[in-house]
GROMACS .gro file of C-alpha atoms in nm:
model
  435
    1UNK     CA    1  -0.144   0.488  -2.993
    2UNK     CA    2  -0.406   0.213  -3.118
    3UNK     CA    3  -0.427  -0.097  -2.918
    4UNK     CA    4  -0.158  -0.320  -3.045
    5UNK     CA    5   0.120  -0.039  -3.013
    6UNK     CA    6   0.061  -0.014  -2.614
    7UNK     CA    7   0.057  -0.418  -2.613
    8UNK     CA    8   0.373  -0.416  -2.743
    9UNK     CA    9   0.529  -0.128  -2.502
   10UNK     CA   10   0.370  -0.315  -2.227
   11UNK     CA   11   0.548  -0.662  -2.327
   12UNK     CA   12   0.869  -0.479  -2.422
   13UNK     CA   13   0.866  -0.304  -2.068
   14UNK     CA   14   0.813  -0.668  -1.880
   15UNK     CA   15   1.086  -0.796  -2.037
   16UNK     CA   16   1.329  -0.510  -1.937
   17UNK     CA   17   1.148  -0.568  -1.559
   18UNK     CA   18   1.230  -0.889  -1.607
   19UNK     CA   19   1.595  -0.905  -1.740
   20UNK     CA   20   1.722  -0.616  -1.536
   21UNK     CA   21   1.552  -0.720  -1.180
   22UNK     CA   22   1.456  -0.337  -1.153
   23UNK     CA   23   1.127  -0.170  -0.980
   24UNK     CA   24   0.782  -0.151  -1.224
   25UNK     CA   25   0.799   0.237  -1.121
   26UNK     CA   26   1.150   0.310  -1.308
   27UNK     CA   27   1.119   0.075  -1.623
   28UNK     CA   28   0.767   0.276  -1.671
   29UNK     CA   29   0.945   0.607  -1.626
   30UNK     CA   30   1.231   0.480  -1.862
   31UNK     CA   31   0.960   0.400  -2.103
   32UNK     CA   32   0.808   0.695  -2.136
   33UNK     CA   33   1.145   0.907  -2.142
   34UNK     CA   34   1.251   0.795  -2.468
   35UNK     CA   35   0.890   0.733  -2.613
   36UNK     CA   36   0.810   1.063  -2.548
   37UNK     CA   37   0.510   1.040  -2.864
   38UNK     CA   38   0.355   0.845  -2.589
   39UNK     CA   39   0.012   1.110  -2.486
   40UNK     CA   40  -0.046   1.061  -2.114
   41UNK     CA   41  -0.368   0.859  -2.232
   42UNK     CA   42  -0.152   0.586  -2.362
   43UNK     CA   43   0.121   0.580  -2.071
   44UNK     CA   44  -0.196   0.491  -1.820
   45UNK     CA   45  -0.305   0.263  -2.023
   46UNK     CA   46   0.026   0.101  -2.068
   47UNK     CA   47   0.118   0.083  -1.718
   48UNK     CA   48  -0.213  -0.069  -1.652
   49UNK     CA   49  -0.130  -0.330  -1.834
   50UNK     CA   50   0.182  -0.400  -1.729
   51UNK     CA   51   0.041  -0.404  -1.320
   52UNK     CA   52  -0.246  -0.628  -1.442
   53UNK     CA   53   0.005  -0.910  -1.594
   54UNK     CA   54   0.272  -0.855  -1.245
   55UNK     CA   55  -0.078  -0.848  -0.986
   56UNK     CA   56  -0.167  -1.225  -1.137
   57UNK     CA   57   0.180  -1.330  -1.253
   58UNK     CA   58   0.119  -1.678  -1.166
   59UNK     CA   59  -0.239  -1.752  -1.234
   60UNK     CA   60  -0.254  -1.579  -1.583
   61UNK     CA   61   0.086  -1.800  -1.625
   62UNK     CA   62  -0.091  -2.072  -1.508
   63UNK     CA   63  -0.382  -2.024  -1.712
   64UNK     CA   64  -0.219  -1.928  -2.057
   65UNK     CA   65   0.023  -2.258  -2.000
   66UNK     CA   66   0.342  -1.982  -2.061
   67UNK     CA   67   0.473  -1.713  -1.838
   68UNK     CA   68   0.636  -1.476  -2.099
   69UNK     CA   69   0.545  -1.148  -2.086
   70UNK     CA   70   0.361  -1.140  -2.478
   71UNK     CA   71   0.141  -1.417  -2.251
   72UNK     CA   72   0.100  -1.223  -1.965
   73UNK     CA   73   0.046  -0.923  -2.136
   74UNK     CA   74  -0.232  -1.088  -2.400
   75UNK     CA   75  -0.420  -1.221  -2.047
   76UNK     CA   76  -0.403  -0.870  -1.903
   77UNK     CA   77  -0.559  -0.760  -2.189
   78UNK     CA   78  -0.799  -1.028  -2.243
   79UNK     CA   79  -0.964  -0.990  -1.852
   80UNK     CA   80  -0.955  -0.623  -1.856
   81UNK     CA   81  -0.979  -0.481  -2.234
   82UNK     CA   82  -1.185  -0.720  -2.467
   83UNK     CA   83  -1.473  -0.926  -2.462
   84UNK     CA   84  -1.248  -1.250  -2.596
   85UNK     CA   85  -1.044  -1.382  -2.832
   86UNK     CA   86  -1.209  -1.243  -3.141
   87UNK     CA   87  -1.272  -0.898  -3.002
   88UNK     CA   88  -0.857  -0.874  -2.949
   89UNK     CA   89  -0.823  -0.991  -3.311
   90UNK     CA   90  -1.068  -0.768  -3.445
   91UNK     CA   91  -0.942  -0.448  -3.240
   92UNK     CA   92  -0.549  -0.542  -3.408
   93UNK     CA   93  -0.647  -0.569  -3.738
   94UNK     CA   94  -0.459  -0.363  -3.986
   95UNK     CA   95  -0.211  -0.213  -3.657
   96UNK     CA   96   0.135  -0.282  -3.773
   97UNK     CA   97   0.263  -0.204  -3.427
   98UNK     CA   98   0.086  -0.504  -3.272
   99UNK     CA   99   0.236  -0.797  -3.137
  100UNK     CA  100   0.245  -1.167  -3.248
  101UNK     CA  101  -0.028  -1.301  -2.950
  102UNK     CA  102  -0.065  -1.619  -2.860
  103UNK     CA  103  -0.262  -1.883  -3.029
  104UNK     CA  104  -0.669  -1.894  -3.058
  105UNK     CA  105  -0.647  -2.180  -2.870
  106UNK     CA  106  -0.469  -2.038  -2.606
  107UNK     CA  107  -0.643  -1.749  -2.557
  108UNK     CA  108  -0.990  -1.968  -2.564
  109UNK     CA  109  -0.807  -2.194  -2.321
  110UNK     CA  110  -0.699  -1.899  -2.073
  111UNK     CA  111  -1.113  -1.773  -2.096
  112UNK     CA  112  -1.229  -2.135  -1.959
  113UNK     CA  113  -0.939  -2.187  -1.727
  114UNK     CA  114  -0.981  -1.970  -1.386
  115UNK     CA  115  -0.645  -2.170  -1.223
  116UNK     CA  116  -0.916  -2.349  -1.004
  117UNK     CA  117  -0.727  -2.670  -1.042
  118UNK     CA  118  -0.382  -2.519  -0.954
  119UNK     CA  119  -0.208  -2.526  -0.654
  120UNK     CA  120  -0.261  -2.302  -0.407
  121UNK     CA  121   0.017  -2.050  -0.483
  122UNK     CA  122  -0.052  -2.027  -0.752
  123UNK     CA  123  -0.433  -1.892  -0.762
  124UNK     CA  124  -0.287  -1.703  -0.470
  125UNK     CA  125  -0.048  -1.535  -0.716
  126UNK     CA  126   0.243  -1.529  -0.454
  127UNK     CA  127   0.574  -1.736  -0.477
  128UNK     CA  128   0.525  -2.128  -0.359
  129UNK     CA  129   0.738  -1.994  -0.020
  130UNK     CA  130   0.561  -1.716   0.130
  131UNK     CA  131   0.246  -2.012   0.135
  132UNK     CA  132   0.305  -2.128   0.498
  133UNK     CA  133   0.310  -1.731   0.598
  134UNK     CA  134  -0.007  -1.669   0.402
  135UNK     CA  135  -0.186  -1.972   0.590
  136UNK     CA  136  -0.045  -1.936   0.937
  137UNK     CA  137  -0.125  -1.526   0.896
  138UNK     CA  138  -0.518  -1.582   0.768
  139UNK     CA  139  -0.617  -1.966   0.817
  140UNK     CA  140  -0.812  -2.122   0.593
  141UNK     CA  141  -0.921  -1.803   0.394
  142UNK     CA  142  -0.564  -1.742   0.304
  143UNK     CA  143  -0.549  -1.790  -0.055
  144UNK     CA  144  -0.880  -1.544  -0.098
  145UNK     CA  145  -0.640  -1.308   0.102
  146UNK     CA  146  -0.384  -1.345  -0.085
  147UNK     CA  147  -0.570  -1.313  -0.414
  148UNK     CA  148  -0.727  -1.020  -0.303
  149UNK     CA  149  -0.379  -0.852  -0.294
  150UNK     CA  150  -0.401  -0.868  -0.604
  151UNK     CA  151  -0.683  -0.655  -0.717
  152UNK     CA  152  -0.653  -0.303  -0.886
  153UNK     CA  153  -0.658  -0.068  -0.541
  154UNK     CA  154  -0.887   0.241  -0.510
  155UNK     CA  155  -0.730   0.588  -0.496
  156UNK     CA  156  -0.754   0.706  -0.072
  157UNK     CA  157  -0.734   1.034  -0.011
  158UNK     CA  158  -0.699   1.204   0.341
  159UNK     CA  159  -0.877   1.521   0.466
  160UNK     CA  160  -0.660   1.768   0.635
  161UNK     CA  161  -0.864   1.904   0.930
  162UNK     CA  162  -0.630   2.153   1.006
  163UNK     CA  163  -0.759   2.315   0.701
  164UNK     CA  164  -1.086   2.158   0.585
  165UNK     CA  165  -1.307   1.905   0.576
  166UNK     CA  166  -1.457   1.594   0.420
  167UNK     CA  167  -1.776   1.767   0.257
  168UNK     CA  168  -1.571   1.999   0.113
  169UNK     CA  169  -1.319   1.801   0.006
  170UNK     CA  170  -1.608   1.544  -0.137
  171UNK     CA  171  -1.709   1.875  -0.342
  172UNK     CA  172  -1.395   1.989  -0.477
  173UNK     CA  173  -1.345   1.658  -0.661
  174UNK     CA  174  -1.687   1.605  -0.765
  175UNK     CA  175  -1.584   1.528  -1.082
  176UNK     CA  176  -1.395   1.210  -0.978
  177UNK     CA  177  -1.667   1.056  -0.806
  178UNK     CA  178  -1.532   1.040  -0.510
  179UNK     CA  179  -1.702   0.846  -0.147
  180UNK     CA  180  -1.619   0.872   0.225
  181UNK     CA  181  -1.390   0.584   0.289
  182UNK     CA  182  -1.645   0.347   0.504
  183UNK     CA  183  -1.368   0.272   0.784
  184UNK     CA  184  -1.186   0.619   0.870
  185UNK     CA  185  -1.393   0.910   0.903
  186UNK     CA  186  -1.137   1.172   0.749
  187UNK     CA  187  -1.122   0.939   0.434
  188UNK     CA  188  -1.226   0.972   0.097
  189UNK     CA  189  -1.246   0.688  -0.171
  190UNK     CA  190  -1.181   0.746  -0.579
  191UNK     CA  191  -1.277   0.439  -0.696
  192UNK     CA  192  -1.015   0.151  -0.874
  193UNK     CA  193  -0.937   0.187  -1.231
  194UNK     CA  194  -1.175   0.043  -1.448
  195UNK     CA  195  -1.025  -0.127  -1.836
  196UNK     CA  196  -0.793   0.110  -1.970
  197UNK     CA  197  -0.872   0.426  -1.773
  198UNK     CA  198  -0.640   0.622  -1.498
  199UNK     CA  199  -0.674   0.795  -1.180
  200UNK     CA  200  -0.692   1.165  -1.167
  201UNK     CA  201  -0.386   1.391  -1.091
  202UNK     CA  202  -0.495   1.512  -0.764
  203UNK     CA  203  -0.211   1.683  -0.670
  204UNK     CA  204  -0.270   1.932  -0.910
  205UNK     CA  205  -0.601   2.016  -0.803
  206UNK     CA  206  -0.647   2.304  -0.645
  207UNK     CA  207  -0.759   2.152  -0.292
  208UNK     CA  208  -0.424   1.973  -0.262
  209UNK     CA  209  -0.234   2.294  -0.313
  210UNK     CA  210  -0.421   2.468  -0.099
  211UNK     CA  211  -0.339   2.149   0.169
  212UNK     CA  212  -0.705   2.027   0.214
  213UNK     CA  213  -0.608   1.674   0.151
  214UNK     CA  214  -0.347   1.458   0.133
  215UNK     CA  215  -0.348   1.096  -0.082
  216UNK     CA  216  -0.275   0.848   0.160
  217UNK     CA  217  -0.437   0.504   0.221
  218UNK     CA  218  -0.754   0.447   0.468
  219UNK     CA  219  -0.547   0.150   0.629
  220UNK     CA  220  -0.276   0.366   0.725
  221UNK     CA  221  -0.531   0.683   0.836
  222UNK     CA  222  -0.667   0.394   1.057
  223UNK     CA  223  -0.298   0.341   1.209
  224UNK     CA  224  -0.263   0.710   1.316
  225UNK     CA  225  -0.610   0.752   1.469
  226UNK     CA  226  -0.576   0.402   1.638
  227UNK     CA  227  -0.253   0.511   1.792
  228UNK     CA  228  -0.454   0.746   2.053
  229UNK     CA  229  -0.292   1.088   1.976
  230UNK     CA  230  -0.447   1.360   2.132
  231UNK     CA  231  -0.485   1.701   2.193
  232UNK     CA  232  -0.162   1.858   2.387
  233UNK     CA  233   0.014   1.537   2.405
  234UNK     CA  234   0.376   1.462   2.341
  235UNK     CA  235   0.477   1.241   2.035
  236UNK     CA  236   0.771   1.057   1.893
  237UNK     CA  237   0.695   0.916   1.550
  238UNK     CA  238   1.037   0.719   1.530
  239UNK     CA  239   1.016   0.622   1.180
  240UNK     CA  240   0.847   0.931   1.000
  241UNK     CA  241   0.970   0.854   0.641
  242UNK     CA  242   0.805   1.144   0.395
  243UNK     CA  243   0.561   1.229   0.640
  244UNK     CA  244   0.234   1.087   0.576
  245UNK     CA  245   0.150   0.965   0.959
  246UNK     CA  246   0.278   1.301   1.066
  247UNK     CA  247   0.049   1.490   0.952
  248UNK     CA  248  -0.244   1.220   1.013
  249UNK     CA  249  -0.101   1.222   1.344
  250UNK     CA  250  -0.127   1.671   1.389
  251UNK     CA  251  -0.481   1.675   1.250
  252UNK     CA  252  -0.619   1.441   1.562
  253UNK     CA  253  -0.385   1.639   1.775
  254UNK     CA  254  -0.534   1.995   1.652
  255UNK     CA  255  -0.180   2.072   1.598
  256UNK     CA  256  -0.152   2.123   1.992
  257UNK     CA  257   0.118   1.922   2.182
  258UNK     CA  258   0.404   1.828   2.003
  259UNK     CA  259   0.514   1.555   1.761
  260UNK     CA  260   0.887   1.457   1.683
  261UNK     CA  261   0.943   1.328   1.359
  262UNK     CA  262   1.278   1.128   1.333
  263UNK     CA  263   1.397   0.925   1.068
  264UNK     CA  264   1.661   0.720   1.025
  265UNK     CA  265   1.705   0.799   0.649
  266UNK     CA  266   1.796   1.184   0.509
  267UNK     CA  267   1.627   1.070   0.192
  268UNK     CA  268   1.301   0.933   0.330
  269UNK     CA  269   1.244   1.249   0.518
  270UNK     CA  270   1.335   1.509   0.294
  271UNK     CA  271   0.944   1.520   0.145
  272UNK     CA  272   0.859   1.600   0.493
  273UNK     CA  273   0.927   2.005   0.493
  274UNK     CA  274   0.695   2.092   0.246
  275UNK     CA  275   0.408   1.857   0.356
  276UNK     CA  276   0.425   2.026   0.665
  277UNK     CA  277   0.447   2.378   0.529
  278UNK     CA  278   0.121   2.299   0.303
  279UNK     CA  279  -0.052   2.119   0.557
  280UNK     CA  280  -0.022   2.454   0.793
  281UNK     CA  281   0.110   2.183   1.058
  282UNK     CA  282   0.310   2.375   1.370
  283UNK     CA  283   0.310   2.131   1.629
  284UNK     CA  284   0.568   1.880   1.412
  285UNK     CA  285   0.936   1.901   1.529
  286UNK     CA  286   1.165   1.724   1.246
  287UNK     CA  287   1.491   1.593   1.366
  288UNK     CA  288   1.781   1.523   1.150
  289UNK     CA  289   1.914   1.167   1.160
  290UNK     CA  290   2.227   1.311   1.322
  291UNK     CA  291   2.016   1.492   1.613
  292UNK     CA  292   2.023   1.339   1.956
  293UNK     CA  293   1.740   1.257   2.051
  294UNK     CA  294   1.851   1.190   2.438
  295UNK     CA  295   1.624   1.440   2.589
  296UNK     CA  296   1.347   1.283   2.456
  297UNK     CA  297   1.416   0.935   2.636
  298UNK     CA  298   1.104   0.820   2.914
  299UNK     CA  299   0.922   1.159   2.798
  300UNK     CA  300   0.673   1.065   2.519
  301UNK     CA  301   0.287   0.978   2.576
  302UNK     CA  302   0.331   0.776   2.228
  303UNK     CA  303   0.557   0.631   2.051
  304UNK     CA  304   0.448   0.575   1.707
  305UNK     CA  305   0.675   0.263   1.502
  306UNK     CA  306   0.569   0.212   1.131
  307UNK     CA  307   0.831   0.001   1.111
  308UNK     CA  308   1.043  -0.085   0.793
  309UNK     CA  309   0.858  -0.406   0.656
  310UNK     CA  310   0.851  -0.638   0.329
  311UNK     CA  311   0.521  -0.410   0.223
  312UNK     CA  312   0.331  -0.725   0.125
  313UNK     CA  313   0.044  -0.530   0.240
  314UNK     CA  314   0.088  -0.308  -0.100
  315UNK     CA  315   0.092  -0.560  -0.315
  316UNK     CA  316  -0.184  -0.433  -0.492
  317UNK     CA  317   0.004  -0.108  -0.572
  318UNK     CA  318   0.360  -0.245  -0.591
  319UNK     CA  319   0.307  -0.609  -0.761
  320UNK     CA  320   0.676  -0.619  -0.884
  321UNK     CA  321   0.768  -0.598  -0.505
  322UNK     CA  322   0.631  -0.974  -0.420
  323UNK     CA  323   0.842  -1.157  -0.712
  324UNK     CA  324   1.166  -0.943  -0.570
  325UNK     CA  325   1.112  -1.082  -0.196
  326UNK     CA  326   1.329  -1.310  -0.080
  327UNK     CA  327   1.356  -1.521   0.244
  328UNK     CA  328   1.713  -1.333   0.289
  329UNK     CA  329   1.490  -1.014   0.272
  330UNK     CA  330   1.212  -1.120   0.520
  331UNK     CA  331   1.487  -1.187   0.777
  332UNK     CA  332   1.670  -0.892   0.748
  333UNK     CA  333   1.320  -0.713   0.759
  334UNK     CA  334   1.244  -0.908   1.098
  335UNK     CA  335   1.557  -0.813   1.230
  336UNK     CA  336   1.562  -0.435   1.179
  337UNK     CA  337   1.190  -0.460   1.336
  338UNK     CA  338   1.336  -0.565   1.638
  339UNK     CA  339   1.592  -0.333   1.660
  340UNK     CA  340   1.350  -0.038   1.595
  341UNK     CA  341   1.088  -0.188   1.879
  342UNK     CA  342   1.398  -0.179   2.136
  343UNK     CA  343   1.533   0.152   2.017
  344UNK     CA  344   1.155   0.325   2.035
  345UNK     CA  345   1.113   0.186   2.334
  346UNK     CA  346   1.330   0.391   2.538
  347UNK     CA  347   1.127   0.705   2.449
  348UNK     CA  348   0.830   0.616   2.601
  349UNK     CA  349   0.745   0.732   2.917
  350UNK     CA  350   0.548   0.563   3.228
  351UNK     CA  351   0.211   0.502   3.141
  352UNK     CA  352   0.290   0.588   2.769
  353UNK     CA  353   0.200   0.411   2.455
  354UNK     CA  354   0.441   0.226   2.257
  355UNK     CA  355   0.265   0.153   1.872
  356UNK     CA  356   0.379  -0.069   1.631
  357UNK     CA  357   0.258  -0.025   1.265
  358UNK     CA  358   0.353  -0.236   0.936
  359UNK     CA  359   0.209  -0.195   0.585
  360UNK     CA  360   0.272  -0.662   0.580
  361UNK     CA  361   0.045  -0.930   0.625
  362UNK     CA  362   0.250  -1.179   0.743
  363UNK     CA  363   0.244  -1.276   1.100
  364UNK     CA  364   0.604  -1.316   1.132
  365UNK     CA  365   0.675  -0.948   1.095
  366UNK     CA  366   0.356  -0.862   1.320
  367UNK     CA  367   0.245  -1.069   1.634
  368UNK     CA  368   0.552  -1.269   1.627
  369UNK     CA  369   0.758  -0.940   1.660
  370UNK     CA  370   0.555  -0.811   1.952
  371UNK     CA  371   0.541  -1.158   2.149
  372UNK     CA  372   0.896  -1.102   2.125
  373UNK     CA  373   0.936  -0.809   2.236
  374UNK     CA  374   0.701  -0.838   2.523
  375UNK     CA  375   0.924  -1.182   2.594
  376UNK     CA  376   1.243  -0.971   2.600
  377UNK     CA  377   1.099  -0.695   2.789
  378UNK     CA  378   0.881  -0.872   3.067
  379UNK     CA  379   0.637  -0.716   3.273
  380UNK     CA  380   0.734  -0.327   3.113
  381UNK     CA  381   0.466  -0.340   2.852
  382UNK     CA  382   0.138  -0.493   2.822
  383UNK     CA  383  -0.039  -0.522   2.509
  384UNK     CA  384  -0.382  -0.316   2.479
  385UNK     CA  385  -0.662  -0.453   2.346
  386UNK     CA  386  -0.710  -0.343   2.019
  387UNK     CA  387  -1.100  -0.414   1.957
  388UNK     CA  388  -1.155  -0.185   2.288
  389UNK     CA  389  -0.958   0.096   2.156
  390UNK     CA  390  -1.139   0.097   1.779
  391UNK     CA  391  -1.467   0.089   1.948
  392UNK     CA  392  -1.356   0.404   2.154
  393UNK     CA  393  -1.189   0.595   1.934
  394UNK     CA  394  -1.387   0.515   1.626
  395UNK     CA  395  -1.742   0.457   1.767
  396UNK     CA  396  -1.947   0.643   1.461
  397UNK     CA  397  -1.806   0.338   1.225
  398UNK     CA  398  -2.162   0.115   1.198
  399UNK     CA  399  -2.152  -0.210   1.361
  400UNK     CA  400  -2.097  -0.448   1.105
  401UNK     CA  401  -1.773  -0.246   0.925
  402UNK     CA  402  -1.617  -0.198   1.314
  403UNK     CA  403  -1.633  -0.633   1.290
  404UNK     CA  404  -1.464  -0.705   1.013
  405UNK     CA  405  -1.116  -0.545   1.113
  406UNK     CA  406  -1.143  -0.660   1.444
  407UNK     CA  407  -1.179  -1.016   1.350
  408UNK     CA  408  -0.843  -0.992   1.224
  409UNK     CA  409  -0.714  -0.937   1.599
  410UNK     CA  410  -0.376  -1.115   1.706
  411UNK     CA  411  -0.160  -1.098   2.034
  412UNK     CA  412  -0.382  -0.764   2.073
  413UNK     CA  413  -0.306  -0.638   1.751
  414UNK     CA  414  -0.578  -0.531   1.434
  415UNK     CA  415  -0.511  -0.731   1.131
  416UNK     CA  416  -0.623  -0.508   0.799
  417UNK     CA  417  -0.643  -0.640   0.445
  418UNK     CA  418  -0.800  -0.580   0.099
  419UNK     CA  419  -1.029  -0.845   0.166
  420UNK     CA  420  -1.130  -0.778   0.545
  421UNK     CA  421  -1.142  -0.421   0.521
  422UNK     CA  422  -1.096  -0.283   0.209
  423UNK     CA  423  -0.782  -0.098   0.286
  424UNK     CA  424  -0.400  -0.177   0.196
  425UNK     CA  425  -0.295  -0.466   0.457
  426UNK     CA  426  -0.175  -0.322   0.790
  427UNK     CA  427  -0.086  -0.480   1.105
  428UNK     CA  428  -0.112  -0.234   1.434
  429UNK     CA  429  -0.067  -0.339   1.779
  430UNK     CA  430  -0.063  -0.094   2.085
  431UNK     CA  431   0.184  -0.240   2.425
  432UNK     CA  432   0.097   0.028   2.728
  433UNK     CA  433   0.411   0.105   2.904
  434UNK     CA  434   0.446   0.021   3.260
  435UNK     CA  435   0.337   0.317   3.524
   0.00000   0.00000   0.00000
């Protein structure tokens, strides 16, 4: 496909986002289903378009004085693709599967406009109500936060120790370019897409299959070494999903000890057998949503919550997800976190760690949740302090990386974002049980 054909599937494939309310993920795999002439080539570049124009929504809206999707689509194209207006012209000349773009004047207009005049939301790129939790959550820097969110994300990959390490995992995919993650010291970094390119397949590469790595996101690797498993200890991660902190969680055990991995959801967990199985992890117990877990209760050294959240920390990967939220949403969300925190509670023994883990950014699903929890539950948890623990546990990260996270510290929690760490935004707090 030439240029103007995959500017015209990526504005046709908006507008079905749009109309039908539906997830970026299933109108792309729609797409392609029944424009199978589509090469894989042409399918990345497509969908790159179409999470340029959702990442900056507002601001390319903003900026082009229109919010349709041939407008959104035409500034995707215009800040990753081409050079300017004439270069777009030029590269659709003669293509009879191009769109009708926007004006000259437009498109000059949306080149010397960077939304630095527009409200705040708006060169956030977030909806005007999620503002107040933007500012209260970062202060001052909030709309750079924000923004950042909204940046193409690097591909993080995590090295199974159980079965190999990071120089040979930096090896294998030589080809991709790939660079230790700066933070956690089992990552590795693919860089962010560049103009119309893609990330590799890396789950067909032979390391994956043979379980040396597993793609996950240096933020969350940070969660499940920050949580304090070790060797031969006992742990309950309450809210396991597919897997992924389960099997961060058995490579700083050794796979000694023992980890329970309970979910409340059949679906989420049903990934979880073969990760294990090709991660050669035996010290990972699954149990069914339907197993009681009563035995369990005061007998766990940790505790591990990644709690469901709104996921406004993976904005970057999952734009569509930020024009779906709703205030009806975030409550709900804040709700079921407290519910989880009291249920998870109850497994942790004396002396035991109780850690709470979200993929948001927004204080009210992170500090606020914990204060309350420590408010409802006075005097049997304390909170730890966060900055102490990453400069134990992680004490090879240089000086000046192990600062930036930490300055994100609330009611003894790590705050991590694009912008202060480079990493997906997490929020991960640590409350010692009472001996």
């Amino acid at each position: 496909m030439r240029l103007g054909g995959r500017l015209s599937a990526a504005i046709e494939i908006l507008a079905d986002i749009e109309a039908r309310r539906r997830p970026v993920a299933d109108a792309l795999k729609d797409w392609g289903l029944s424009h199978r002439f589509a090469g894989s080539k042409d399918r990345a570049a497509i969908g790159n378009l179409v999470y340029d124009a959702l990442r900056r929504k507002r601001s390319y809206g903003a900026r082009m004085e229109e919010e349709t999707p041939r407008a959104l689509v035409s500034a995707a194209a215009l800040e990753t693709l081409v050079s300017g207006p004439q270069a777009l012209y030029a590269a659709l000349e003669g293509d009879r599967f191009a769109p009708e773009l926007p004006g000259a004047e437009a498109l000059s207009r949306f080149l010397d406009d960077d939304a630095h005049q527009a409200p705040a939301a708006v060169k956030a790129d977030i909806p005007d109500w999620l503002a107040p939790h933007f500012e209260a959550a970062f202060g001052e820097d909030w709309v750079a936060e924000a923004a950042a969110l909204s940046d193409r994300p690097p591909l993080d990959l995590r090295v199974n120790t159980l079965k190999s390490d990071r120089e040979t995992v930096l090896a294998a995919l030589k080809p991709f370019s790939p660079e230790p993650c700066a933070l956690s010291p089992v990552g590795v970094r693919i860089a962010p897409i560049e103009g119309d390119g893609r990330h590799p397949n890396v789950q067909v590469e032979a390391g994956f299959q043979k379980g040396w790595f597993e793609i996950q996101d240096e933020g969350s690797q940070l969660a499940a070494l920050l949580s304090g498993a070790m060797p031969g200890g006992q742990v309950l991660d309450f809210c396991a999903g597919a897997g992924g902190k389960t099997l961060a969680l058995s490579g700083a055990m050794e796979n000694s000890g023992q980890i329970h991995a309970h979910d409340a959801d059949r679906q989420r967990l049903a990934p979880i057998y073969d990760r294990l199985k090709r991660a050669g992890v035996r010290n990972a117990q699954v149990h069914d949503p339907r197993d009681d877990l009563s035995s369990l209760e005061g007998a766990m050294d940790i505790v591990l919550i990644d709690a469901p959240c709104t996921g406004t920390g993976t904005w970057r990967r999952r734009p569509d997800a930020k024009w779906r939220l709703s205030e009806a949403a975030l409550a709900k969300r804040t709700a079921e976190q407290d519910a989880v925190l009291a249920a998870a509670s109850a497994f942790v023994k004396p002396g035991g760690t109780l850690v709470y883990v979200t993929c948001s950014v927004l204080g009210v699903e992170n500090a606020d949740r914990v204060e309350a929890f420590l408010d409802r539950n006075a005097g049997g948890f304390l909170p730890i302090d966060m900055a102490a623990r990453w400069a134990e546990i992680l004490p090879d990260v240089s000086p000046a990386y192990r600062a930036v996270p930490i300055a994100g510290v609330a009611a003894g929690g790590l705050m991590l974002s694009p912008r202060i760490s480079g990493t997906d935004g997490f929020f991960i707090a640590a409350l010692q049980a009472a001996s």
